[in-house]
Coordinates of C-alpha atoms and ligand atoms in Angstrom, one line a residue:
M1 CA 0.0 0.0 0.0
I2 CA 1.5 3.4 -1.0
Y3 CA 0.5 6.4 1.1
K4 CA 0.8 9.9 -0.2
N5 CA 1.9 13.2 1.5
I6 CA 2.7 11.8 4.9
P7 CA 3.7 14.0 7.8
L8 CA 7.0 12.8 9.2
K9 CA 6.8 14.4 12.6
K10 CA 6.2 11.2 14.5
Y11 CA 8.7 9.3 12.3
N12 CA 11.8 11.3 13.4
T13 CA 12.9 11.6 17.0
F14 CA 13.8 15.3 16.4
G15 CA 10.1 15.8 16.0
L16 CA 10.7 17.8 12.8
D17 CA 7.6 18.9 11.0
C18 CA 8.1 17.8 7.4
F19 CA 6.5 15.6 4.8
A20 CA 7.3 12.6 2.6
E21 CA 5.8 12.5 -0.8
C22 CA 5.1 8.8 -0.6
M23 CA 5.4 6.1 2.1
I24 CA 5.3 2.3 1.9
R25 CA 4.9 0.1 4.9
I26 CA 6.0 -3.5 4.6
K27 CA 5.2 -6.3 7.0
T28 CA 6.9 -9.3 5.4
E29 CA 10.0 -10.0 3.5
K30 CA 7.8 -11.2 0.6
E31 CA 6.2 -7.8 0.3
A32 CA 9.7 -6.2 0.2
I33 CA 10.8 -8.6 -2.5
S34 CA 7.8 -7.7 -4.8
L35 CA 8.6 -4.0 -4.2
F36 CA 12.1 -4.4 -5.6
N37 CA 11.7 -7.1 -8.3
G38 CA 9.6 -4.8 -10.4
T39 CA 6.1 -6.1 -9.4
V40 CA 5.2 -2.8 -7.8
S41 CA 6.3 0.6 -9.0
W42 CA 7.2 3.4 -6.7
K43 CA 8.8 6.9 -6.9
K44 CA 12.5 7.2 -6.4
P45 CA 14.6 8.1 -4.4
L46 CA 14.0 5.7 -1.6
L47 CA 14.7 6.4 2.1
I48 CA 14.5 3.4 4.5
L49 CA 13.3 4.7 7.8
G50 CA 13.6 2.9 11.2
S51 CA 12.4 5.0 14.0
G52 CA 14.2 8.1 12.6
S53 CA 16.4 8.3 15.6
N54 CA 19.5 9.2 13.7
L55 CA 18.1 11.5 11.0
L56 CA 17.9 15.2 10.5
F57 CA 15.3 16.2 7.8
T58 CA 16.3 19.6 6.4
S59 CA 13.4 19.7 4.0
D60 CA 10.4 17.6 2.8
F61 CA 11.4 14.3 1.3
K62 CA 10.6 14.1 -2.4
G63 CA 10.5 10.4 -2.9
T64 CA 9.4 7.2 -1.1
V65 CA 9.9 6.5 2.5
L66 CA 10.0 2.8 3.2
Y67 CA 8.9 1.8 6.7
P68 CA 9.7 -1.8 7.5
E69 CA 7.4 -3.4 10.1
I70 CA 8.9 -6.9 9.9
T71 CA 8.7 -8.2 13.5
R72 CA 9.1 -11.4 15.5
I73 CA 12.0 -12.6 17.6
K74 CA 13.1 -16.1 16.9
I75 CA 15.3 -18.5 18.8
E76 CA 17.4 -19.9 16.0
E77 CA 19.8 -22.3 17.5
Q78 CA 21.8 -23.2 20.6
E79 CA 25.5 -23.5 19.8
P80 CA 27.1 -26.9 20.5
D81 CA 29.2 -25.5 23.4
N82 CA 25.9 -24.7 25.2
R83 CA 27.2 -21.2 26.0
N84 CA 25.7 -19.1 23.3
V85 CA 22.4 -19.0 21.5
I86 CA 21.6 -17.4 18.2
I87 CA 18.5 -15.2 18.3
S88 CA 17.1 -13.3 15.3
A89 CA 14.9 -10.3 15.2
G90 CA 12.9 -8.7 12.4
A91 CA 14.1 -5.2 11.2
G92 CA 10.9 -3.6 12.6
V93 CA 11.3 -4.8 16.2
N94 CA 11.9 -2.0 18.6
W95 CA 15.5 -2.3 19.7
D96 CA 15.0 -1.8 23.4
D97 CA 12.1 -4.2 23.5
F98 CA 14.5 -6.8 22.1
V99 CA 17.1 -5.9 24.7
A100 CA 14.4 -6.2 27.5
W101 CA 13.3 -9.6 26.0
S102 CA 16.9 -11.0 26.0
V103 CA 17.6 -9.8 29.6
N104 CA 14.3 -11.3 30.8
K105 CA 15.4 -14.6 29.2
G106 CA 18.8 -14.3 31.0
L107 CA 20.6 -13.8 27.8
G108 CA 23.5 -11.4 27.9
G109 CA 25.6 -9.4 25.5
I110 CA 23.5 -6.4 24.6
E111 CA 22.3 -5.2 28.0
N112 CA 24.8 -2.3 27.8
L113 CA 22.9 -1.1 24.7
S114 CA 19.6 -0.7 26.7
L115 CA 17.4 2.2 25.9
I116 CA 19.1 3.2 22.6
P117 CA 16.2 4.5 20.5
G118 CA 15.6 2.8 17.2
K119 CA 14.7 -0.4 15.4
V120 CA 16.6 -3.7 15.0
G121 CA 17.2 -3.0 11.3
A122 CA 19.3 0.1 12.0
T123 CA 21.6 -1.6 14.5
P124 CA 24.0 -3.1 12.0
V125 CA 23.9 0.0 9.7
Q126 CA 25.0 2.3 12.5
N127 CA 26.9 -0.3 14.6
I128 CA 25.2 1.2 17.7
G129 CA 27.4 1.3 20.8
A130 CA 27.4 2.4 24.4
Y131 CA 29.3 1.7 27.7
G132 CA 32.1 -0.3 26.2
V133 CA 29.9 -2.5 23.9
E134 CA 29.2 -2.3 20.2
V135 CA 26.5 -4.3 18.5
R136 CA 29.1 -5.7 16.0
D137 CA 30.5 -7.8 18.9
R138 CA 27.1 -9.7 18.9
I139 CA 26.0 -9.7 15.2
V140 CA 26.4 -13.0 13.5
K141 CA 24.8 -12.1 10.2
V142 CA 22.4 -9.7 8.6
R143 CA 19.7 -10.7 6.1
T144 CA 19.0 -8.2 3.5
I145 CA 17.2 -7.6 0.2
N146 CA 18.9 -6.0 -2.7
I147 CA 16.9 -3.0 -3.7
S148 CA 17.9 -3.2 -7.3
D149 CA 16.4 -6.6 -8.1
G150 CA 14.7 -8.1 -5.0
S151 CA 17.3 -10.8 -4.4
I152 CA 18.2 -11.9 -0.9
R153 CA 21.8 -11.4 0.4
V154 CA 23.1 -12.4 3.7
F155 CA 26.1 -10.5 5.1
N156 CA 28.2 -12.3 7.7
N157 CA 29.9 -10.2 10.4
S158 CA 33.1 -9.5 8.6
E159 CA 31.3 -8.7 5.3
C160 CA 29.5 -5.9 7.3
E161 CA 32.8 -4.0 7.5
F162 CA 31.9 -2.6 10.9
G163 CA 33.7 0.4 12.3
Y164 CA 32.9 3.0 15.0
R165 CA 29.3 4.0 14.3
D166 CA 29.9 2.7 10.8
S167 CA 29.4 -0.3 8.4
I168 CA 29.3 -1.2 4.8
F169 CA 25.6 -0.2 4.8
K170 CA 26.6 3.5 5.4
N171 CA 29.5 3.4 3.0
R172 CA 30.2 1.3 -0.1
E173 CA 26.7 -0.2 -0.2
K174 CA 24.8 2.8 1.1
G175 CA 21.1 2.7 0.0
K176 CA 21.5 -0.6 -1.8
Y177 CA 20.1 -3.1 0.7
L178 CA 17.1 -3.3 2.9
V179 CA 17.9 -5.1 6.2
T180 CA 15.1 -7.5 7.0
R181 CA 16.4 -9.6 9.9
V182 CA 19.5 -9.5 12.2
Y183 CA 21.0 -12.5 13.9
Y184 CA 22.7 -12.0 17.3
R185 CA 24.9 -14.3 19.4
L186 CA 23.8 -14.0 23.0
T187 CA 25.3 -15.6 26.0
I188 CA 23.6 -18.0 28.4
N189 CA 25.7 -17.4 31.5
P190 CA 26.7 -13.9 30.7
L191 CA 29.9 -12.1 31.8
L192 CA 29.0 -8.5 32.3
N193 CA 31.0 -5.7 30.7
L194 CA 31.4 -3.1 33.5
S195 CA 34.5 -1.6 32.1
Y196 CA 32.8 1.8 32.0
E197 CA 33.5 3.1 35.5
T198 CA 30.2 5.0 35.8
L199 CA 28.2 1.9 34.9
K200 CA 30.1 -0.2 37.4
E201 CA 29.3 2.3 40.2
E202 CA 25.7 2.5 39.2
V203 CA 25.3 -1.3 39.2
N204 CA 26.9 -1.6 42.6
K205 CA 24.5 1.0 43.9
L206 CA 21.7 -1.3 42.7
G207 CA 23.2 -4.3 44.5
A208 CA 24.6 -7.4 42.9
E209 CA 26.3 -7.4 39.5
T210 CA 23.5 -9.1 37.6
L211 CA 22.2 -8.9 34.1
I212 CA 19.0 -7.1 35.2
N213 CA 21.0 -4.6 37.3
A214 CA 23.4 -4.0 34.4
R215 CA 20.4 -3.1 32.2
Q216 CA 18.9 -1.0 34.9
G217 CA 22.2 0.8 35.5
V218 CA 22.4 1.8 31.9
I219 CA 18.8 3.0 31.9
N220 CA 19.5 5.1 35.0
I221 CA 22.6 6.7 33.5
R222 CA 20.9 7.4 30.2
Q223 CA 17.8 8.8 31.8
R224 CA 20.0 11.2 33.9
K225 CA 22.1 12.5 30.9
L226 CA 20.1 12.0 27.7
P227 CA 16.8 13.7 27.0
D228 CA 13.9 11.3 26.2
P229 CA 12.9 11.9 22.6
E230 CA 9.2 11.3 23.5
I231 CA 9.5 14.5 25.6
I232 CA 12.1 16.6 23.8
G233 CA 13.2 16.2 20.2
N234 CA 16.7 14.9 19.8
A235 CA 18.8 12.2 18.0
G236 CA 21.2 11.1 20.8
S237 CA 24.8 12.1 20.0
F238 CA 24.8 14.5 17.1
F239 CA 28.5 14.2 16.4
K240 CA 30.9 11.2 16.5
N241 CA 33.8 11.3 18.9
P242 CA 36.8 12.2 16.8
V243 CA 39.7 9.8 16.4
V244 CA 43.0 11.7 16.1
E245 CA 46.7 10.9 16.0
S246 CA 48.0 10.1 19.5
S247 CA 50.7 12.8 19.2
F248 CA 48.0 15.4 18.6
A249 CA 45.8 14.0 21.5
L250 CA 48.8 14.2 23.8
S251 CA 49.6 17.7 22.8
L252 CA 46.0 18.7 23.7
K253 CA 46.4 16.9 27.0
N254 CA 49.4 19.0 27.7
E255 CA 47.5 22.2 27.1
Y256 CA 44.2 21.0 28.7
P257 CA 45.1 18.5 31.4
D258 CA 41.5 17.6 32.2
I259 CA 40.6 16.7 28.5
P260 CA 39.3 13.1 28.4
I261 CA 41.3 11.0 25.9
Y262 CA 40.9 7.3 25.2
K263 CA 43.1 4.7 23.4
D264 CA 41.8 3.7 20.0
H265 CA 43.6 1.7 17.3
E266 CA 47.5 1.7 17.1
G267 CA 48.8 5.3 17.0
Y268 CA 45.4 6.9 17.4
M269 CA 43.2 8.2 20.3
K270 CA 39.6 9.2 20.7
L271 CA 38.5 12.5 22.1
A272 CA 35.1 13.3 23.7
S273 CA 33.1 15.7 21.5
G274 CA 30.9 16.5 24.4
W275 CA 33.8 17.9 26.3
L276 CA 35.2 19.9 23.4
I277 CA 31.7 21.4 22.7
E278 CA 31.2 22.2 26.4
R279 CA 34.6 23.8 26.6
C280 CA 33.6 26.1 23.7
G281 CA 30.7 27.3 25.9
W282 CA 27.9 25.6 24.0
K283 CA 26.3 23.6 26.8
G284 CA 22.7 24.7 27.4
Q285 CA 22.9 27.4 24.6
R286 CA 19.9 28.1 22.3
R287 CA 19.4 29.5 18.8
G288 CA 15.7 30.0 18.8
D289 CA 14.2 26.5 19.3
A290 CA 17.4 24.7 18.3
G291 CA 19.7 24.1 21.3
V292 CA 22.5 22.2 23.0
H293 CA 21.4 19.9 25.8
D294 CA 22.3 21.3 29.2
K295 CA 23.4 17.9 30.6
Q296 CA 25.2 16.5 27.6
A297 CA 26.7 18.9 25.1
L298 CA 26.9 16.2 22.4
V299 CA 23.1 16.2 22.1
L300 CA 21.4 18.8 20.0
I301 CA 17.7 19.3 20.7
N302 CA 14.5 20.7 19.2
Y303 CA 12.7 22.7 21.9
G304 CA 9.5 22.6 19.8
K305 CA 9.4 24.5 16.6
A306 CA 13.0 24.3 15.3
T307 CA 13.5 23.4 11.6
G308 CA 16.0 20.8 10.5
K309 CA 17.9 23.7 8.8
E310 CA 18.1 25.6 12.1
I311 CA 19.5 22.5 13.9
Y312 CA 21.9 22.0 11.0
N313 CA 23.1 25.6 11.1
L314 CA 23.6 25.3 14.9
S315 CA 25.7 22.2 14.3
E316 CA 27.8 24.1 11.8
E317 CA 28.4 26.9 14.3
I318 CA 29.5 24.3 16.8
R319 CA 31.9 22.6 14.3
K320 CA 33.4 26.0 13.5
S321 CA 34.1 27.0 17.1
V322 CA 35.5 23.5 18.0
H323 CA 37.8 23.7 14.9
E324 CA 38.9 27.2 15.9
K325 CA 39.6 26.4 19.5
F326 CA 41.0 22.9 19.3
G327 CA 41.9 22.4 15.6
V328 CA 39.6 19.3 15.7
D329 CA 37.0 18.6 12.9
L330 CA 33.7 17.2 14.3
E331 CA 31.9 14.7 12.0
R332 CA 28.1 14.4 12.3
E333 CA 26.8 11.1 13.5
V334 CA 23.3 12.0 12.5
E335 CA 22.5 11.7 8.8
T336 CA 21.1 14.8 7.1
V337 CA 18.3 14.2 4.6
G338 CA 17.1 16.9 2.3
I339 CA 18.3 20.2 0.9
I340 CA 20.6 22.3 3.0
Ligands
EPU1 N1 31.7 15.3 28.6 C1 31.8 16.6 29.0 N2 30.7 17.4 28.7 C2 29.6 17.0 28.0 C3 29.5 15.6 27.7 C4 30.6 14.8 27.9 O1 32.7 17.1 29.5 O2 28.7 17.8 27.8 C5 32.8 14.4 28.9 C6 32.4 13.4 30.0 O3 32.6 13.9 31.3 C7 33.3 12.2 29.8 C8 33.4 12.2 28.2 O4 33.1 13.6 27.8 O5 34.5 12.4 30.3 C9 32.6 11.2 27.5 O6 31.2 11.4 27.9 P1 30.1 10.3 28.0 O7 30.7 9.1 28.8 O8 28.8 10.9 28.3 O9 30.0 9.7 26.5 P2 30.0 10.4 25.1 O10 31.4 10.2 24.5 O11 29.5 11.8 25.2 C10 29.4 8.2 23.9 C11 28.5 7.8 22.8 C12 27.1 7.6 23.4 C13 27.1 6.6 24.4 C14 28.1 7.0 25.5 C15 28.3 5.9 26.6 C16 29.3 8.6 20.7 C17 29.2 9.6 19.6 N3 28.5 8.7 21.7 O12 29.0 9.5 24.3 O13 26.2 7.2 22.3 O14 25.8 6.4 25.0 O15 29.4 7.2 24.9 O16 29.0 4.9 26.1 O17 30.1 7.7 20.6 C18 24.8 7.9 20.6 O18 25.6 7.4 19.8 O19 23.7 8.5 20.2 C19 25.1 7.8 22.0 C20 24.3 8.4 22.9

């Protein structure tokens, strides 16, 4: 079914008031195949939308928005060593519902990714991560449909070319595949990852170091720092944390002893964009209804009536001042859709 002139306000977590020329909702893989093998015609370009938690619409979308509603969580197989189990989830399953489901079943591995807004289908695209865990550590394979001909292609973990908030689906194969189902390896007697100090402290406040407390700890920290998109429009971290040469990171540390720096791959270190932005004086600032969150400077927010362009312009101002003060170029994590 093709719907016309659809308001996108409730389809993007920034709550931006814009429209899609067409929208198609699909509930099964079969429907998706008939869409791409030529059986059904639709207006290009195509935008695949999960819950719009990483998107900034800067204008109306002149094309077709595809909204996958493929659901169902399936227990696929228990691995022979009896330590892990493979679980698959449809692209349209709400991510946090899936995390809650796994924690309630006593299955570990994704509890640190609790409360991240979005759908299962977006998790491999963005390689979501938080509190020392990235979803690539758990993804076994990703089932997709090729948009150009409707054929099925399964990507194993290494074929996904995962990187920090990055994958083949954002790069070389951008816009070419629709994710329909993701397979995760979860652990039956999980070892918690409490390497992130704040999380360890939070879990200890709750009592024992259990799976349920790990999830609750993450929820508590996120709720303290990150605005709930149901209440105030935002898309989580707006920028990535920059990875820079270690020598440069160390020279910044010399100049600013309290700057947080983290080891990354050989010869490189990661900086905290939130810290850099706060140090440029942006925390809690507003430009009309576009603003910088007062508890976490990495999060840009829509106080109500901001347009995507206003948020974009604010992000450009921030990039400019961080560049001028620290010589660091911030890269947007959020994807911009539309005319700038
Ligand atoms: N910081 C500041 N001021 C701020 C924000 C942060 O000084 O306004 C400092 C903190 O004090 C800390 C450091 O920056 O020393 C890092 O902050 P935090 O632990 O809050 O994490 P982050 O780097 O801001 C990243 C992810 C988040 C993820 C958290 C926890 C990115 C772009 N963001 O944020 O992911 O939840 O770590 O693991 O990697 C997201 O991608 O949407 C997201 C929310």
